[in-house]
CSV table of C-alpha atoms in Angstrom, one decimal:
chain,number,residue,atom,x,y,z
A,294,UNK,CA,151.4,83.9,52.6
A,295,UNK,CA,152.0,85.9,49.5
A,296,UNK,CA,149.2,88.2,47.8
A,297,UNK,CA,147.0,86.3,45.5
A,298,UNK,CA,147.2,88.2,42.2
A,299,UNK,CA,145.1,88.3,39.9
A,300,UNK,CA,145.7,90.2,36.3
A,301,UNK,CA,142.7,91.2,34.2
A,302,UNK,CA,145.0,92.1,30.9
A,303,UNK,CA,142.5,94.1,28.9
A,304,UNK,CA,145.0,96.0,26.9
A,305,UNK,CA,147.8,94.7,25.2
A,306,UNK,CA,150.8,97.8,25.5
A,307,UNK,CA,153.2,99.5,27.3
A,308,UNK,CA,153.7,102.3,29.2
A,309,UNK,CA,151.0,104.8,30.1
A,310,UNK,CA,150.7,108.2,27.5
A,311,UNK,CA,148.1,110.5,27.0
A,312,UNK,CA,145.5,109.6,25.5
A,313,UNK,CA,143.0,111.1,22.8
A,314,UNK,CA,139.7,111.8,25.1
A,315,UNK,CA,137.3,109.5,24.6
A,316,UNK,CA,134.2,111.2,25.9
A,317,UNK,CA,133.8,114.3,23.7
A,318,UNK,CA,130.1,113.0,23.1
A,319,UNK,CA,128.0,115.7,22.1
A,320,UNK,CA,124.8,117.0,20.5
A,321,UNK,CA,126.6,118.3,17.1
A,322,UNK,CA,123.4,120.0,15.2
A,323,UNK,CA,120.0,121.0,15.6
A,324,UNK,CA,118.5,121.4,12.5
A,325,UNK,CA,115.0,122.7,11.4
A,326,UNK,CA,114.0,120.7,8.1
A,327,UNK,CA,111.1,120.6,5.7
A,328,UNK,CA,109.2,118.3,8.1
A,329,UNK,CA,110.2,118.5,11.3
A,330,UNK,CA,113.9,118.8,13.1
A,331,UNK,CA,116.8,116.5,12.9
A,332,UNK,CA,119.1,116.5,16.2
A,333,UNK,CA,122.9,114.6,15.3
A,334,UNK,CA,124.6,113.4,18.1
A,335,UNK,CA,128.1,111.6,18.2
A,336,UNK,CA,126.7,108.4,17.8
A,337,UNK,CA,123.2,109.1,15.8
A,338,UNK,CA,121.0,110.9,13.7
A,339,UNK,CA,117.1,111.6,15.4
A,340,UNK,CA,114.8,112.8,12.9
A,341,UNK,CA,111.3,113.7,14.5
A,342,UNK,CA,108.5,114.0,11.6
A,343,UNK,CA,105.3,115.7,13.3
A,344,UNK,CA,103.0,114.8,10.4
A,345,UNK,CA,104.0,110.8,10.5
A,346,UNK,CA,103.7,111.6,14.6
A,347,UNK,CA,107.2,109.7,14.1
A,348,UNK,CA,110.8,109.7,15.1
A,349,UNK,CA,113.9,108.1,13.1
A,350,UNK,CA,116.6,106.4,14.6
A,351,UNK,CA,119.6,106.8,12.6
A,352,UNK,CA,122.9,105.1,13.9
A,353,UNK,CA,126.0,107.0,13.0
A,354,UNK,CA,129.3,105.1,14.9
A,355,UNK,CA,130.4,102.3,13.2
A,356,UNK,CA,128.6,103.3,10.2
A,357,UNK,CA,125.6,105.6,9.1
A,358,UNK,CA,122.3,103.6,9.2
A,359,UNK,CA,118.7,103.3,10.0
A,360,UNK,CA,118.2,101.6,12.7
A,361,UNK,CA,114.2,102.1,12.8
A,362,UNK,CA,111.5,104.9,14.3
A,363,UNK,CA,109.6,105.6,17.3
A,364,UNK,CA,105.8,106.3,17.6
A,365,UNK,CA,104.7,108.7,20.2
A,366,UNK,CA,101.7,108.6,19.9
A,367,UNK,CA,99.3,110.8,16.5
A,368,UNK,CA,99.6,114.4,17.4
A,369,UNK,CA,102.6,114.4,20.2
A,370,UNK,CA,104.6,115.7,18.0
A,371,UNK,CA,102.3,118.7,16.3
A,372,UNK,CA,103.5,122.4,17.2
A,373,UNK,CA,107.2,120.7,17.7
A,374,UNK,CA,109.9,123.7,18.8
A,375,UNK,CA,113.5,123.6,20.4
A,376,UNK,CA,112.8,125.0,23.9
A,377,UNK,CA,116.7,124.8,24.8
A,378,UNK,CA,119.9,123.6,23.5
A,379,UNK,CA,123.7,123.4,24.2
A,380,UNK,CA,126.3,120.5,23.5
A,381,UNK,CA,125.1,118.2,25.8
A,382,UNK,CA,121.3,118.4,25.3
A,383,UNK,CA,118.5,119.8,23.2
A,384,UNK,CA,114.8,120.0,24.6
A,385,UNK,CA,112.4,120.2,21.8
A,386,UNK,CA,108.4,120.8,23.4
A,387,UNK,CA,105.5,120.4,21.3
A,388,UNK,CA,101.7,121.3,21.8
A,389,UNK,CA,100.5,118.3,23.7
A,390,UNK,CA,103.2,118.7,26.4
A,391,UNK,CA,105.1,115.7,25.4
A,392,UNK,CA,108.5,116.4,25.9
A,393,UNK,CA,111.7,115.1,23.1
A,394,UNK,CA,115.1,115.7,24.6
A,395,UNK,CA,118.1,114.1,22.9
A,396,UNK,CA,121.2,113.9,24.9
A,397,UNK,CA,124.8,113.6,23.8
A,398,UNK,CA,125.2,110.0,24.5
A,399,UNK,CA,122.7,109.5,22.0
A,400,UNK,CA,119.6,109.1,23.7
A,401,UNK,CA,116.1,110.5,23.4
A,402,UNK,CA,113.9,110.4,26.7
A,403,UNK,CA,110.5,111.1,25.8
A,404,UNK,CA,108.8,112.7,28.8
A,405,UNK,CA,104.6,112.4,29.4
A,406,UNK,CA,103.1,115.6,30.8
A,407,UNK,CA,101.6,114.8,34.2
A,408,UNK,CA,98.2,116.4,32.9
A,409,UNK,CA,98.6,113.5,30.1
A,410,UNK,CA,95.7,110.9,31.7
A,411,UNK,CA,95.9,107.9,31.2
A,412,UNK,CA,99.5,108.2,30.0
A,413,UNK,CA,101.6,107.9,26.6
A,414,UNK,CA,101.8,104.7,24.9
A,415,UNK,CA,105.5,104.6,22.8
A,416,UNK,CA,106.5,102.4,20.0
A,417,UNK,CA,109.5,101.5,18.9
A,418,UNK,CA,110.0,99.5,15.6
A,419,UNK,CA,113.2,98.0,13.5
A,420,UNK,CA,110.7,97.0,10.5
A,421,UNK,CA,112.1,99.7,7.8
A,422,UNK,CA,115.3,99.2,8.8
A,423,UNK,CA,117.1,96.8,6.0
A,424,UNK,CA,120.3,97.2,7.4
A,425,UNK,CA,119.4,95.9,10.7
A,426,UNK,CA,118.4,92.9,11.6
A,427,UNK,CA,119.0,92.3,15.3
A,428,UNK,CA,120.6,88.8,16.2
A,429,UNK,CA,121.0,89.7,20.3
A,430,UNK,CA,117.3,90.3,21.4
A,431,UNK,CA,116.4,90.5,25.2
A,432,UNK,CA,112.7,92.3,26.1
A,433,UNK,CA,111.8,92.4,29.7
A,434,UNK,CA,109.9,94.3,32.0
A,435,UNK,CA,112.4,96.9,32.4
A,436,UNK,CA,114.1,97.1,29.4
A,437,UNK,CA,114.7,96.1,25.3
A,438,UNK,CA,118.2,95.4,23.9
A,439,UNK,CA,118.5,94.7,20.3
A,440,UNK,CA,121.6,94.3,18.8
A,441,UNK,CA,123.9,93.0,15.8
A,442,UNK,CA,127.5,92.9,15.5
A,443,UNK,CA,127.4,96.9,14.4
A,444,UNK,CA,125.4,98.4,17.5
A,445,UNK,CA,121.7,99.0,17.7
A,446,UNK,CA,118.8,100.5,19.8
A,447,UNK,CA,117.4,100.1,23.4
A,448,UNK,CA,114.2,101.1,25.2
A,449,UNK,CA,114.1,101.6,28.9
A,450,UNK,CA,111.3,102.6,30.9
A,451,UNK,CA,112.7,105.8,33.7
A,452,UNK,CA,110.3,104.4,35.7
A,453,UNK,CA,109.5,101.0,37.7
A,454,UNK,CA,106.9,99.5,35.1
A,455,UNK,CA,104.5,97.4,36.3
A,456,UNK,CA,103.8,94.8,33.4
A,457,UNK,CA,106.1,93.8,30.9
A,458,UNK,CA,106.3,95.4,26.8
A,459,UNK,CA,104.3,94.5,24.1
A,460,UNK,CA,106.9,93.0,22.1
A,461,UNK,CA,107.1,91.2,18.7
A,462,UNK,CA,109.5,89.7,16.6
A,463,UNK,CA,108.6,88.4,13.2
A,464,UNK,CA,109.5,88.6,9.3
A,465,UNK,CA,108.8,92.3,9.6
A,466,UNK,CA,110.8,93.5,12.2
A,467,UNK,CA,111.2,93.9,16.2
A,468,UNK,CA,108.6,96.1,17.9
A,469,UNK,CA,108.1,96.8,21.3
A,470,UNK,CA,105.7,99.0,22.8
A,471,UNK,CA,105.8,100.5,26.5
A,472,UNK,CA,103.2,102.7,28.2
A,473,UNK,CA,104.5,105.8,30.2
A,474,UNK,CA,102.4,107.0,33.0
A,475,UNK,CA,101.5,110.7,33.4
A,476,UNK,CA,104.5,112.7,34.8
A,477,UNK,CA,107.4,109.6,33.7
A,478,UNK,CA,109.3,109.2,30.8
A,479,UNK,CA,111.1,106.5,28.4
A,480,UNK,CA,114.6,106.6,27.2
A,481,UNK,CA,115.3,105.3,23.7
A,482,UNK,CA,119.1,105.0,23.1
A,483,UNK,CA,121.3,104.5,20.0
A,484,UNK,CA,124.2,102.4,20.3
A,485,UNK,CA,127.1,102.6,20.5
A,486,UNK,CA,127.0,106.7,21.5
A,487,UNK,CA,130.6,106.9,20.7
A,488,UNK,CA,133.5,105.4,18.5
A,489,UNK,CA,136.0,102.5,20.8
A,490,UNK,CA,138.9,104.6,22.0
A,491,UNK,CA,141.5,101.8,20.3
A,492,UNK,CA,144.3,103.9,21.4
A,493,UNK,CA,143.5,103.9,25.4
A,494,UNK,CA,142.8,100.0,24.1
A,495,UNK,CA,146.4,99.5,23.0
A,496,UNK,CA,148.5,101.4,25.8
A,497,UNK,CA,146.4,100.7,28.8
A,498,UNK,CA,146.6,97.9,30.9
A,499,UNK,CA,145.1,96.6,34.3
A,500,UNK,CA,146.5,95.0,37.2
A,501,UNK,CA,144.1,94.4,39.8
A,502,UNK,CA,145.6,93.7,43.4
A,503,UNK,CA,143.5,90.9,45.1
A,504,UNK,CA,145.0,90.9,48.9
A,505,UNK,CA,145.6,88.0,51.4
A,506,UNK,CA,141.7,87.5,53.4
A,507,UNK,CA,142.4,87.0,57.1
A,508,UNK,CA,140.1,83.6,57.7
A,509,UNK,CA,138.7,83.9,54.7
A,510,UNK,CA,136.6,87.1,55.9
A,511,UNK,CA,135.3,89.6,53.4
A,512,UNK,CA,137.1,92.6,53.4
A,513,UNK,CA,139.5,91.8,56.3
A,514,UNK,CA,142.8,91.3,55.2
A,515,UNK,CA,146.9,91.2,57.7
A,516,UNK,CA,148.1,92.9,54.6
A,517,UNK,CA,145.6,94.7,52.3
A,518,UNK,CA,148.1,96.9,50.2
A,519,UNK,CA,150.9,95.7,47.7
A,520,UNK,CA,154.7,96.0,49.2
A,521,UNK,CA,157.1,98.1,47.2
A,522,UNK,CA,158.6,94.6,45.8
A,523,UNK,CA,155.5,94.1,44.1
A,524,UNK,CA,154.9,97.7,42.4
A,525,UNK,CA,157.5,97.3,40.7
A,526,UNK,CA,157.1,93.5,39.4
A,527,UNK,CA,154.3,94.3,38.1
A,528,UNK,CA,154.6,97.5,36.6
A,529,UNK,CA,156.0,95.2,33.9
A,530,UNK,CA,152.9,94.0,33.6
A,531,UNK,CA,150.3,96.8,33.5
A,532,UNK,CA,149.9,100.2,34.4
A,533,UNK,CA,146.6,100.7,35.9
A,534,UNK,CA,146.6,99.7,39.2
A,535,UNK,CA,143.4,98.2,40.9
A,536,UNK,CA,143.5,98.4,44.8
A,537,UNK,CA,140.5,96.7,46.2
A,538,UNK,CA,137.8,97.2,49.2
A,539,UNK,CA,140.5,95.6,52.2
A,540,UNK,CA,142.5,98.3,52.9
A,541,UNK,CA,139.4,100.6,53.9
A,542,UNK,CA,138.7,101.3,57.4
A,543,UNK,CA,135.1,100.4,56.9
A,544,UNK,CA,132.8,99.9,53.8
A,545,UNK,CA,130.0,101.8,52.1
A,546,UNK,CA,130.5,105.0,54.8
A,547,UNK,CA,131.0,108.6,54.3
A,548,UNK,CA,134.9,109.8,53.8
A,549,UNK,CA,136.3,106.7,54.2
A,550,UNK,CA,139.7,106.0,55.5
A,551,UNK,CA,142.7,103.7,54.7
A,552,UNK,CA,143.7,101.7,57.8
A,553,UNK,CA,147.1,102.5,57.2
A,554,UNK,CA,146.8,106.0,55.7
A,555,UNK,CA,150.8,106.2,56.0
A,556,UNK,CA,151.3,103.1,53.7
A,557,UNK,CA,148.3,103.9,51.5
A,558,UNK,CA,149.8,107.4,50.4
A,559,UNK,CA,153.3,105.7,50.2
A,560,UNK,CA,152.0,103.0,47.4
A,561,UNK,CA,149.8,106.3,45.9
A,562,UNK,CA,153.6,108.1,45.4
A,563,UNK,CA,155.4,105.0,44.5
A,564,UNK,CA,153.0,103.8,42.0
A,565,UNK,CA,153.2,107.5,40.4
A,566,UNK,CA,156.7,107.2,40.3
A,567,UNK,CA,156.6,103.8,38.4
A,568,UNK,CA,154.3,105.0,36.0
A,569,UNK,CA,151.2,103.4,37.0
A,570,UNK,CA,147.5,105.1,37.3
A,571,UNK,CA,145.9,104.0,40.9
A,572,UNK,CA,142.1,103.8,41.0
A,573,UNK,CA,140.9,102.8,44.2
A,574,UNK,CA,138.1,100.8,45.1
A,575,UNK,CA,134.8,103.0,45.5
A,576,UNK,CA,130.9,101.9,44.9
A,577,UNK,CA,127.7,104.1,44.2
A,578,UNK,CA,126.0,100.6,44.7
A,579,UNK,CA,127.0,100.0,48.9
A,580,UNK,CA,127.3,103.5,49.3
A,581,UNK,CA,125.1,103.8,52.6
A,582,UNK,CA,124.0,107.4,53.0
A,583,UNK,CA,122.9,107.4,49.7
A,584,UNK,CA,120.6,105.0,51.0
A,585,UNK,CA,116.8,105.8,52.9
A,586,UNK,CA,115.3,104.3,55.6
A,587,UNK,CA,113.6,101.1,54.4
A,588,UNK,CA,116.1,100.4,51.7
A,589,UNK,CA,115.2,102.9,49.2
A,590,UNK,CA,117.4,105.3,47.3
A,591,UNK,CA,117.3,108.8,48.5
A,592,UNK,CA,116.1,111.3,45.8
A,593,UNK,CA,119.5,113.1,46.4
A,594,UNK,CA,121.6,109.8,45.9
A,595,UNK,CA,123.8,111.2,43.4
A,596,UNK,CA,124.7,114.2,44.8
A,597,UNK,CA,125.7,112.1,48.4
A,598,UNK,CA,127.9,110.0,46.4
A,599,UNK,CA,129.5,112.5,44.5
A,600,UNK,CA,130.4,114.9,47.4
A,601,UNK,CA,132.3,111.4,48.2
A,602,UNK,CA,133.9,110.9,45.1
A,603,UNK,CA,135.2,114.4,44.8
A,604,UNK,CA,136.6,114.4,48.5
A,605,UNK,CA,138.4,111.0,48.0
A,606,UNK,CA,139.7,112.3,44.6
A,607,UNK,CA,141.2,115.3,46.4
A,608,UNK,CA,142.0,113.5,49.7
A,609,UNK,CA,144.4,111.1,48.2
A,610,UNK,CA,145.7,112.0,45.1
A,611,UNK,CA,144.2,109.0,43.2
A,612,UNK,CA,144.2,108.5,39.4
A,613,UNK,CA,140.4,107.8,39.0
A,614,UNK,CA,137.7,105.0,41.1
A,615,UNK,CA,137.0,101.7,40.5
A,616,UNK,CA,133.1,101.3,40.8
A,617,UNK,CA,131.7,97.9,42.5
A,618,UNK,CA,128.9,98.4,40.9
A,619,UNK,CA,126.2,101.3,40.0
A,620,UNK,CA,123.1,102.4,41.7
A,621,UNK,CA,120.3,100.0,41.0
A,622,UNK,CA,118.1,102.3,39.6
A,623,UNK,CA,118.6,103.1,35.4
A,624,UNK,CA,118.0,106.7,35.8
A,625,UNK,CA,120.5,107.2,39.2
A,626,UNK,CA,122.7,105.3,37.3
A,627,UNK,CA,122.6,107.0,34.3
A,628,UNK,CA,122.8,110.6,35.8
A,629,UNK,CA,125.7,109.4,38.5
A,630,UNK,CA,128.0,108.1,35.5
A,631,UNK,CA,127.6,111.1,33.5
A,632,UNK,CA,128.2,113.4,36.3
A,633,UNK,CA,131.1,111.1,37.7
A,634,UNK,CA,132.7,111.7,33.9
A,635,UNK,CA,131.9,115.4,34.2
A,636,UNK,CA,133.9,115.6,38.0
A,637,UNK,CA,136.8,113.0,36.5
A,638,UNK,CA,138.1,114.8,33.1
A,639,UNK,CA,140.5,112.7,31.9
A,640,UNK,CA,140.9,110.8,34.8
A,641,UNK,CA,139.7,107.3,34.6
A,642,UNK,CA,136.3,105.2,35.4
A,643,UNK,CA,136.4,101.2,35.8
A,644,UNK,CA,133.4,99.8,36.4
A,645,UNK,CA,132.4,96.6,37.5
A,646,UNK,CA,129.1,95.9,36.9
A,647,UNK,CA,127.4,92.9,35.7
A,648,UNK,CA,123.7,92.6,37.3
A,649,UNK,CA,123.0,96.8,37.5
A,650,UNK,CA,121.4,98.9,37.1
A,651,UNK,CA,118.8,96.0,36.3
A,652,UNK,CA,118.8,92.7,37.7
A,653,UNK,CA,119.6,91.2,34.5
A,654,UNK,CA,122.8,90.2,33.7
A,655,UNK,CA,122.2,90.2,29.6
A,656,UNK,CA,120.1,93.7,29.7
A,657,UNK,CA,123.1,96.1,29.6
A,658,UNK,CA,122.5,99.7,29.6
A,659,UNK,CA,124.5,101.3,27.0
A,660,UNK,CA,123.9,105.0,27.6
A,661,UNK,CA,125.3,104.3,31.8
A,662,UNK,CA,128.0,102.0,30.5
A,663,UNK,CA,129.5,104.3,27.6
A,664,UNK,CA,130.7,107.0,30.5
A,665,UNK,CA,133.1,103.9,32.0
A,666,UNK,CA,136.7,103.6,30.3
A,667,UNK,CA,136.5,100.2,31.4
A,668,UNK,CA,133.5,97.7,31.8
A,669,UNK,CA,134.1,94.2,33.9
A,670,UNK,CA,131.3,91.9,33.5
A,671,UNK,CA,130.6,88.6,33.6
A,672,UNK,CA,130.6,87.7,37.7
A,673,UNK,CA,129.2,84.2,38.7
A,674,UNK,CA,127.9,84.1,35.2
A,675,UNK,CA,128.4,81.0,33.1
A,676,UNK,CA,129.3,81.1,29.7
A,677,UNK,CA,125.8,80.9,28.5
A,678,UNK,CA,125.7,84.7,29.2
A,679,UNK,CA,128.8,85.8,28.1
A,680,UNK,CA,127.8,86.2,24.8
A,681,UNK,CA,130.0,88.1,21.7
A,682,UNK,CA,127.5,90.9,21.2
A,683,UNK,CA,126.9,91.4,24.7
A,684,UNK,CA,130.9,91.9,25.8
A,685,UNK,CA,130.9,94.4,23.1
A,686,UNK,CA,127.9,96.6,24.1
């Protein structure tokens, strides 16, 4: 029986070339103003106003706009200061121990003082915002996506809330408001954090390399890894190769190996020599060590995966990991993706991801996706959920 192939052509082009990095996201300016600060990042404009105990959300990629404000709460923002800065953060502390950090993928986690009882109760509203009028809405307990065509804003509780937003939608304007407990915090993102790389878009494309099952068994497969024939038959049709879970000595374990580490490292210098990137098939997700006792994720989850992902970049040589998913936690995920970018360079990310870090298949999180140079979404899903907006955030 031959391989079943199957081709996920996301990019028309040809051959592989370097490609302008895409992930250069940064925090640009931090700048004192008549009332308040403004911090820029690559994707927005935050403008935090202590005596309207507000924050502007400006939206920069794809166009400069408001996009609405966030309430913290009357006096969270008095005695506002930058406490530190650098490219990829700045940390601005104010007198009642709230604490405004704005990252460089464009998101600002606000962050309630454990001495704050009861808690911080945070608004977010599109009402001044004439340009933007959301047409993709989805409010849940763990998460708000609005959206147009252009981008938009999200609001996700770092936290495991326990009753779902206050949330309105009328002539007015979107709102939702989410109380943070003492000690947690909310991140509010701006979307999207960075301009589409359309040149990785127009030379890249994928071929993913689905092997023969033995018995239909998951993961077992008489020949998991593409013969020689193969490489090159389909180097005419992509350039990124895609090898998939089979040819793993085992799943979700700690420095895994390929059952036929000879052949494995043969297809790793062949595909090189044909031009092709190799990403093999990796997963923060099933990673088990990352995992406690009772099913839990481990407070140091991201460093055990990591440690992983940098030995089996070294080990074999590879051209970047395809994720099967990403921690299902939002603020795991979030710091594993921009970590995993950080370890990569200019290698590349695929993820595959259509239920996490949330259990919701049209609740997205922009600011753990935008790290990815490739997203796959869309498993089991019927077309009811595979909506325009959605693909393209």
């Amino acid at each position: 029986m031959r391989h079943a192939l199957a081709l996920l052509v996301l990019f028309p082009g040809a051959a592989t070339a370097a490609v302008e990095w895409p992930f250069d996201m940064r925090v640009e300016r931090v700048d004192e103003v008549a009332d308040g600060f403004r911090v820029t990042t690559t994707g927005a404009g935050f403008e935090l106003r202590p005596s309207e105990s507000r924050i502007l959300l400006v939206q920069r990629s794809g166009g400069r706009r408001v996009l609405g404000g966030v309430e913290p709460g009357r006096g969270t923002l008095a005695g506002l200061r930058v406490a530190a800065q650098d490219d990829q953060h700045a940390v601005l502390a104010s007198d009642s121990g709230v604490r405004f950090e704005v990252t460089c993928d464009s998101v600002l986690r606000v962050t309630c003082p454990p001495e704050l009882v009861p808690g911080l109760v945070v608004e977010a509203r599109t009402g001044e915002a004439p340009d933007f009028r959301p047409e993709y809405v989805r409010s849940t307990r763990e998460g708000t996506l609005l959206l147009d065509e252009r981008g938009g804003l999200g609001v996700y509780p770092l936290f495991a809330a326990e009753a779902n937003p206050r949330f309105s939608d009328g002539p007015e304007g979107c709102g939702v408001q989410v109380r943070v407990p003492p000690g947690e915090a909310l991140a509010v993102c701006v979307c999207p954090p960075r301009p589409y790389n359309w040149q990785q878009h127009r030379e890249e494309r994928i071929v993913h390399q689905f092997p023969e099952l033995a018995a239909g068994v998951p993961g077992d497969s008489p020949r998991p890894l593409p013969t020689d024939e193969e490489l090159v038959a389909w180097r005419k049709l992509g350039n990124i190769l895609v090898l998939h879970l089979e040819f793993w000595d085992g799943f979700g374990i700690q420095h895994i190996k390929p059952r036929d580490p000879a052949r494995f490292r043969q297809v790793v210098s062949l595909a090189h020599e044909l031009g092709y990137q190799v990403l093999p098939y990796s997963s923060t997700y099933y990673y088990t060590p990352a995992v406690a006792p009772g099913g839990k994720l481990r407070d140091d989850a991201v460093d055990l995966y990591l440690a992983e992902a940098e030995w089996l970049l070294n080990e074999y040589d590879v051209d970047g990991l395809y994720w099967d998913g990403v921690f299902a936690d939002v603020g795991k995920a979030w710091e594993c993706a921009r970590r995993m970018r950080q370890l990569l360079g200019s290698k590349r990310l695929y993820v595959h991801c259509t239920t996490m870090p949330l259990w919701d298949p049209d609740l997205p999180v922009p600011f753990v996706d935008t790290w990815a140079d490739y997203l796959l979404r869309g498993e089991g899903l019927g077309r009811e959920h595979i909506d325009p907006i959605y693909l393209r955030y």
